[in-house]
Amino acid sequence: MTPWMWTSAVGSVLGDVFGTIARFRHDKPLHPRGTVYDAVLRRTGSFEPWGVEWLDLPGEDHGVVRLSRSVGLPRPLPDVLGLAFTFNGPAGDRHDLLLATTGLRPGTRFALLPRRDPFAVPYSSLLPYRAPRGLVLLAAMPTAGAGFRLCAATPAGRWQGFATLELSGRTGSGPDRPIRFDPVLHPLPGLSWPPELARLREPAYAAARRTGHPAGN
């Protein structure tokens, strides 16, 4: 089986699974409950450029962050945690960044790890984006207070900071709100998914969209 056939087949299976879970729950298939915060991403730029302005140059993005538990297990049980950030670019285009709790070392960057405290653990994109200068993983590492340091790295390279993400307070009167994230429909500025990974992710998000509950955080 060719790589194209393999990723298409796996993506189709994931699409069926996510669609079935969403219909059964009448809700999101994953990350059903979360807490939403106002957030500001202050970009300082990357020391080693990626050929993407959003990573390489200073700037500021205002949006919201949602912290959630993927399966929805009750606390204090550990769960794979999610951090989702959505914001609009200068032209009004929406951009979604979805991260999950993983390891940071090269051998664990592609492994989902259950965690308890959403403000004390690292998150990563799990799958790499494609930039003009190669594949790039994104990660959020906790800092003092309710904030994170955003970093970028090649799949086996050293993490380099390029921004800070500051969470300022919960939005609205409740801990959650009906916000949906979709990194396939709303990619990050200047970044794209490698074709093989796009074929792997798209069926799951497409199936969840048909139920009215996207698969993301």
mmCIF file of C-alpha atoms in Angstrom:
data_model
loop_
_atom_site.group_PDB
_atom_site.id
_atom_site.type_symbol
_atom_site.label_atom_id
_atom_site.label_comp_id
_atom_site.label_asym_id
_atom_site.label_seq_id
_atom_site.Cartn_x
_atom_site.Cartn_y
_atom_site.Cartn_z
ATOM 1 C CA MET A 1 0.000 0.000 0.000
ATOM 2 C CA THR A 2 1.373 3.406 -0.965
ATOM 3 C CA PRO A 3 1.721 6.217 1.641
ATOM 4 C CA TRP A 4 -1.143 8.079 -0.070
ATOM 5 C CA MET A 5 -3.425 5.033 0.190
ATOM 6 C CA TRP A 6 -2.377 4.395 3.811
ATOM 7 C CA THR A 7 -3.077 7.936 5.046
ATOM 8 C CA SER A 8 -6.354 8.074 3.121
ATOM 9 C CA ALA A 9 -7.479 4.761 4.635
ATOM 10 C CA VAL A 10 -6.534 5.780 8.190
ATOM 11 C CA GLY A 11 -8.186 9.170 7.725
ATOM 12 C CA SER A 12 -11.391 7.511 6.524
ATOM 13 C CA VAL A 13 -11.470 5.243 9.593
ATOM 14 C CA LEU A 14 -10.902 8.204 11.917
ATOM 15 C CA GLY A 15 -13.686 10.087 10.172
ATOM 16 C CA ASP A 16 -16.118 7.231 10.811
ATOM 17 C CA VAL A 17 -15.039 6.992 14.462
ATOM 18 C CA PHE A 18 -15.346 10.730 15.179
ATOM 19 C CA GLY A 19 -18.660 10.975 13.372
ATOM 20 C CA THR A 20 -20.104 8.054 15.335
ATOM 21 C CA ILE A 21 -18.946 9.456 18.686
ATOM 22 C CA ALA A 22 -20.384 12.886 17.879
ATOM 23 C CA ARG A 23 -23.784 11.406 16.950
ATOM 24 C CA PHE A 24 -23.819 9.255 20.078
ATOM 25 C CA ARG A 25 -22.928 12.150 22.378
ATOM 26 C CA HIS A 26 -24.965 14.770 20.487
ATOM 27 C CA ASP A 27 -21.912 16.921 21.168
ATOM 28 C CA LYS A 28 -18.256 17.214 20.237
ATOM 29 C CA PRO A 29 -16.633 13.781 19.815
ATOM 30 C CA LEU A 30 -13.622 15.004 21.805
ATOM 31 C CA HIS A 31 -13.026 17.845 24.274
ATOM 32 C CA PRO A 32 -16.740 18.131 25.157
ATOM 33 C CA ARG A 33 -16.194 20.537 28.065
ATOM 34 C CA GLY A 34 -13.668 23.286 28.590
ATOM 35 C CA THR A 35 -12.851 26.720 29.969
ATOM 36 C CA VAL A 36 -12.484 29.743 27.685
ATOM 37 C CA TYR A 37 -10.169 32.678 28.374
ATOM 38 C CA ASP A 38 -9.374 35.955 26.675
ATOM 39 C CA ALA A 39 -5.842 35.692 25.316
ATOM 40 C CA VAL A 40 -3.059 37.745 23.739
ATOM 41 C CA LEU A 41 -0.230 36.241 21.721
ATOM 42 C CA ARG A 42 2.811 38.509 21.820
ATOM 43 C CA ARG A 43 5.229 37.405 19.118
ATOM 44 C CA THR A 44 8.904 38.223 19.552
ATOM 45 C CA GLY A 45 10.047 36.421 16.406
ATOM 46 C CA SER A 46 12.230 33.369 15.924
ATOM 47 C CA PHE A 47 16.045 33.508 16.198
ATOM 48 C CA GLU A 48 16.366 31.103 13.266
ATOM 49 C CA PRO A 49 13.827 32.069 10.564
ATOM 50 C CA TRP A 50 11.296 29.636 9.129
ATOM 51 C CA GLY A 51 10.302 31.758 6.141
ATOM 52 C CA VAL A 52 6.917 32.524 7.769
ATOM 53 C CA GLU A 53 6.221 36.033 9.037
ATOM 54 C CA TRP A 54 3.936 34.774 11.820
ATOM 55 C CA LEU A 55 6.859 32.806 13.290
ATOM 56 C CA ASP A 56 9.758 35.053 12.296
ATOM 57 C CA LEU A 57 8.585 38.608 12.989
ATOM 58 C CA PRO A 58 7.313 40.440 16.093
ATOM 59 C CA GLY A 59 3.585 41.102 16.327
ATOM 60 C CA GLU A 60 0.479 40.701 18.449
ATOM 61 C CA ASP A 61 -2.664 38.599 18.054
ATOM 62 C CA HIS A 62 -5.792 38.910 20.204
ATOM 63 C CA GLY A 63 -8.247 36.038 20.542
ATOM 64 C CA VAL A 64 -9.489 33.368 22.940
ATOM 65 C CA VAL A 65 -8.005 30.192 24.381
ATOM 66 C CA ARG A 66 -9.967 27.113 25.390
ATOM 67 C CA LEU A 67 -8.461 24.585 27.818
ATOM 68 C CA SER A 68 -10.182 21.210 27.831
ATOM 69 C CA ARG A 69 -10.004 17.487 28.593
ATOM 70 C CA SER A 70 -10.164 15.307 25.481
ATOM 71 C CA VAL A 71 -12.224 12.343 26.723
ATOM 72 C CA GLY A 72 -13.980 14.365 29.406
ATOM 73 C CA LEU A 73 -12.931 12.145 32.320
ATOM 74 C CA PRO A 74 -13.827 13.612 35.719
ATOM 75 C CA ARG A 75 -11.110 15.247 37.795
ATOM 76 C CA PRO A 76 -8.792 14.258 39.416
ATOM 77 C CA LEU A 77 -8.351 11.479 36.838
ATOM 78 C CA PRO A 78 -5.683 12.321 34.248
ATOM 79 C CA ASP A 79 -6.789 12.984 30.679
ATOM 80 C CA VAL A 80 -5.176 14.144 27.453
ATOM 81 C CA LEU A 81 -5.503 17.913 27.767
ATOM 82 C CA GLY A 82 -6.061 20.374 24.940
ATOM 83 C CA LEU A 83 -5.132 23.999 24.388
ATOM 84 C CA ALA A 84 -6.870 25.735 21.471
ATOM 85 C CA PHE A 85 -6.232 29.330 20.414
ATOM 86 C CA THR A 86 -8.269 31.185 17.784
ATOM 87 C CA PHE A 87 -7.625 34.671 16.427
ATOM 88 C CA ASN A 88 -8.204 36.821 13.352
ATOM 89 C CA GLY A 89 -5.397 38.119 11.168
ATOM 90 C CA PRO A 90 -5.083 41.689 9.820
ATOM 91 C CA ALA A 91 -7.268 40.813 6.821
ATOM 92 C CA GLY A 92 -9.968 39.303 9.048
ATOM 93 C CA ASP A 93 -9.100 35.690 8.249
ATOM 94 C CA ARG A 94 -9.598 33.280 11.137
ATOM 95 C CA HIS A 95 -6.722 31.098 12.331
ATOM 96 C CA ASP A 96 -6.920 28.144 14.755
ATOM 97 C CA LEU A 97 -4.048 26.550 16.668
ATOM 98 C CA LEU A 98 -4.776 23.225 18.396
ATOM 99 C CA LEU A 99 -2.308 21.674 20.827
ATOM 100 C CA ALA A 100 -2.451 18.606 23.073
ATOM 101 C CA THR A 101 -0.378 17.300 25.967
ATOM 102 C CA THR A 102 2.648 15.420 24.634
ATOM 103 C CA GLY A 103 6.286 15.038 25.495
ATOM 104 C CA LEU A 104 8.866 17.539 24.286
ATOM 105 C CA ARG A 105 11.810 15.247 23.611
ATOM 106 C CA PRO A 106 12.168 13.912 20.049
ATOM 107 C CA GLY A 107 11.038 10.435 21.126
ATOM 108 C CA THR A 108 7.831 11.660 22.807
ATOM 109 C CA ARG A 109 6.713 14.567 20.612
ATOM 110 C CA PHE A 110 4.303 12.303 18.751
ATOM 111 C CA ALA A 111 2.792 10.633 21.829
ATOM 112 C CA LEU A 112 -0.359 11.896 23.565
ATOM 113 C CA LEU A 113 0.151 11.916 27.353
ATOM 114 C CA PRO A 114 -2.584 12.119 30.021
ATOM 115 C CA ARG A 115 -2.086 14.991 32.467
ATOM 116 C CA ARG A 116 -3.982 16.711 35.311
ATOM 117 C CA ASP A 117 -3.065 20.395 35.647
ATOM 118 C CA PRO A 118 -3.608 22.361 32.401
ATOM 119 C CA PHE A 119 -1.350 25.224 33.544
ATOM 120 C CA ALA A 120 1.646 23.075 34.543
ATOM 121 C CA VAL A 121 2.243 20.863 31.507
ATOM 122 C CA PRO A 122 3.565 21.291 27.959
ATOM 123 C CA TYR A 123 1.436 20.979 24.827
ATOM 124 C CA SER A 124 2.407 20.443 21.191
ATOM 125 C CA SER A 125 0.842 20.274 17.747
ATOM 126 C CA LEU A 126 1.610 16.508 17.639
ATOM 127 C CA LEU A 127 1.796 16.641 13.834
ATOM 128 C CA PRO A 128 4.169 18.995 11.976
ATOM 129 C CA TYR A 129 3.180 21.916 9.792
ATOM 130 C CA ARG A 130 4.898 22.680 6.511
ATOM 131 C CA ALA A 131 6.860 25.955 6.310
ATOM 132 C CA PRO A 132 8.979 27.247 3.417
ATOM 133 C CA ARG A 133 12.128 26.064 5.233
ATOM 134 C CA GLY A 134 10.880 22.653 6.284
ATOM 135 C CA LEU A 135 8.586 20.843 8.699
ATOM 136 C CA VAL A 136 7.863 22.588 11.988
ATOM 137 C CA LEU A 137 6.219 21.472 15.230
ATOM 138 C CA LEU A 138 4.687 24.020 17.591
ATOM 139 C CA ALA A 139 4.582 23.770 21.376
ATOM 140 C CA ALA A 140 3.323 25.724 24.385
ATOM 141 C CA MET A 141 5.364 25.503 27.579
ATOM 142 C CA PRO A 142 3.964 26.764 30.904
ATOM 143 C CA THR A 143 5.362 29.935 32.471
ATOM 144 C CA ALA A 144 4.780 31.611 35.828
ATOM 145 C CA GLY A 145 1.120 32.554 36.197
ATOM 146 C CA ALA A 146 -1.561 31.788 33.616
ATOM 147 C CA GLY A 147 0.605 31.859 30.555
ATOM 148 C CA PHE A 148 2.678 29.872 28.093
ATOM 149 C CA ARG A 149 5.816 30.278 26.014
ATOM 150 C CA LEU A 150 5.244 29.270 22.384
ATOM 151 C CA CYS A 151 8.109 27.483 20.672
ATOM 152 C CA ALA A 152 8.871 25.944 17.296
ATOM 153 C CA ALA A 153 11.160 23.076 16.279
ATOM 154 C CA THR A 154 11.853 20.637 13.494
ATOM 155 C CA PRO A 155 10.508 17.136 14.276
ATOM 156 C CA ALA A 156 13.814 16.211 15.953
ATOM 157 C CA GLY A 157 15.366 19.638 16.528
ATOM 158 C CA ARG A 158 15.775 22.064 19.411
ATOM 159 C CA TRP A 159 12.808 24.151 20.586
ATOM 160 C CA GLN A 160 13.067 27.893 19.915
ATOM 161 C CA GLY A 161 10.755 30.435 21.517
ATOM 162 C CA PHE A 162 8.894 32.861 19.281
ATOM 163 C CA ALA A 163 5.976 34.183 21.377
ATOM 164 C CA THR A 164 4.249 34.354 24.741
ATOM 165 C CA LEU A 165 0.578 33.496 25.204
ATOM 166 C CA GLU A 166 -1.120 35.392 28.019
ATOM 167 C CA LEU A 167 -4.498 34.322 29.420
ATOM 168 C CA SER A 168 -6.241 37.247 31.051
ATOM 169 C CA GLY A 169 -9.603 35.933 32.289
ATOM 170 C CA ARG A 170 -12.630 33.841 31.509
ATOM 171 C CA THR A 171 -14.936 35.122 28.800
ATOM 172 C CA GLY A 172 -18.620 35.581 29.502
ATOM 173 C CA SER A 173 -20.347 34.542 32.717
ATOM 174 C CA GLY A 174 -19.650 30.805 32.547
ATOM 175 C CA PRO A 175 -16.546 28.616 32.259
ATOM 176 C CA ASP A 176 -17.301 27.454 28.694
ATOM 177 C CA ARG A 177 -19.000 28.762 25.565
ATOM 178 C CA PRO A 178 -20.122 27.191 22.260
ATOM 179 C CA ILE A 179 -16.930 27.835 20.293
ATOM 180 C CA ARG A 180 -15.661 25.386 17.686
ATOM 181 C CA PHE A 181 -12.094 25.004 16.417
ATOM 182 C CA ASP A 182 -11.012 23.570 13.069
ATOM 183 C CA PRO A 183 -7.309 23.762 12.057
ATOM 184 C CA VAL A 184 -8.133 22.329 8.622
ATOM 185 C CA LEU A 185 -10.563 25.110 7.698
ATOM 186 C CA HIS A 186 -8.615 27.806 9.570
ATOM 187 C CA PRO A 187 -4.867 27.145 9.163
ATOM 188 C CA LEU A 188 -2.195 29.309 10.744
ATOM 189 C CA PRO A 189 -0.764 32.232 8.727
ATOM 190 C CA GLY A 190 1.854 31.067 6.253
ATOM 191 C CA LEU A 191 1.709 27.429 7.393
ATOM 192 C CA SER A 192 0.044 24.441 5.764
ATOM 193 C CA TRP A 193 -0.349 20.718 6.357
ATOM 194 C CA PRO A 194 1.824 18.306 4.359
ATOM 195 C CA PRO A 195 -0.499 16.527 1.878
ATOM 196 C CA GLU A 196 -0.187 13.168 3.667
ATOM 197 C CA LEU A 197 -1.150 14.687 7.023
ATOM 198 C CA ALA A 198 -3.956 16.718 5.464
ATOM 199 C CA ARG A 199 -5.458 13.502 4.104
ATOM 200 C CA LEU A 200 -5.128 11.978 7.572
ATOM 201 C CA ARG A 201 -6.859 14.847 9.409
ATOM 202 C CA GLU A 202 -9.520 16.076 6.985
ATOM 203 C CA PRO A 203 -11.948 13.079 7.085
ATOM 204 C CA ALA A 204 -12.229 13.270 10.883
ATOM 205 C CA TYR A 205 -13.016 16.994 10.839
ATOM 206 C CA ALA A 206 -15.339 16.656 7.846
ATOM 207 C CA ALA A 207 -17.337 13.883 9.547
ATOM 208 C CA ALA A 208 -17.620 15.881 12.751
ATOM 209 C CA ARG A 209 -18.694 18.993 10.818
ATOM 210 C CA ARG A 210 -21.601 17.060 9.310
ATOM 211 C CA THR A 211 -22.921 16.463 12.828
ATOM 212 C CA GLY A 212 -22.577 20.158 13.640
ATOM 213 C CA HIS A 213 -19.841 19.474 16.222
ATOM 214 C CA PRO A 214 -16.274 19.772 14.878
ATOM 215 C CA ALA A 215 -13.753 17.302 16.257
ATOM 216 C CA GLY A 216 -11.360 19.848 17.705
ATOM 217 C CA ASN A 217 -11.004 21.340 21.155
#
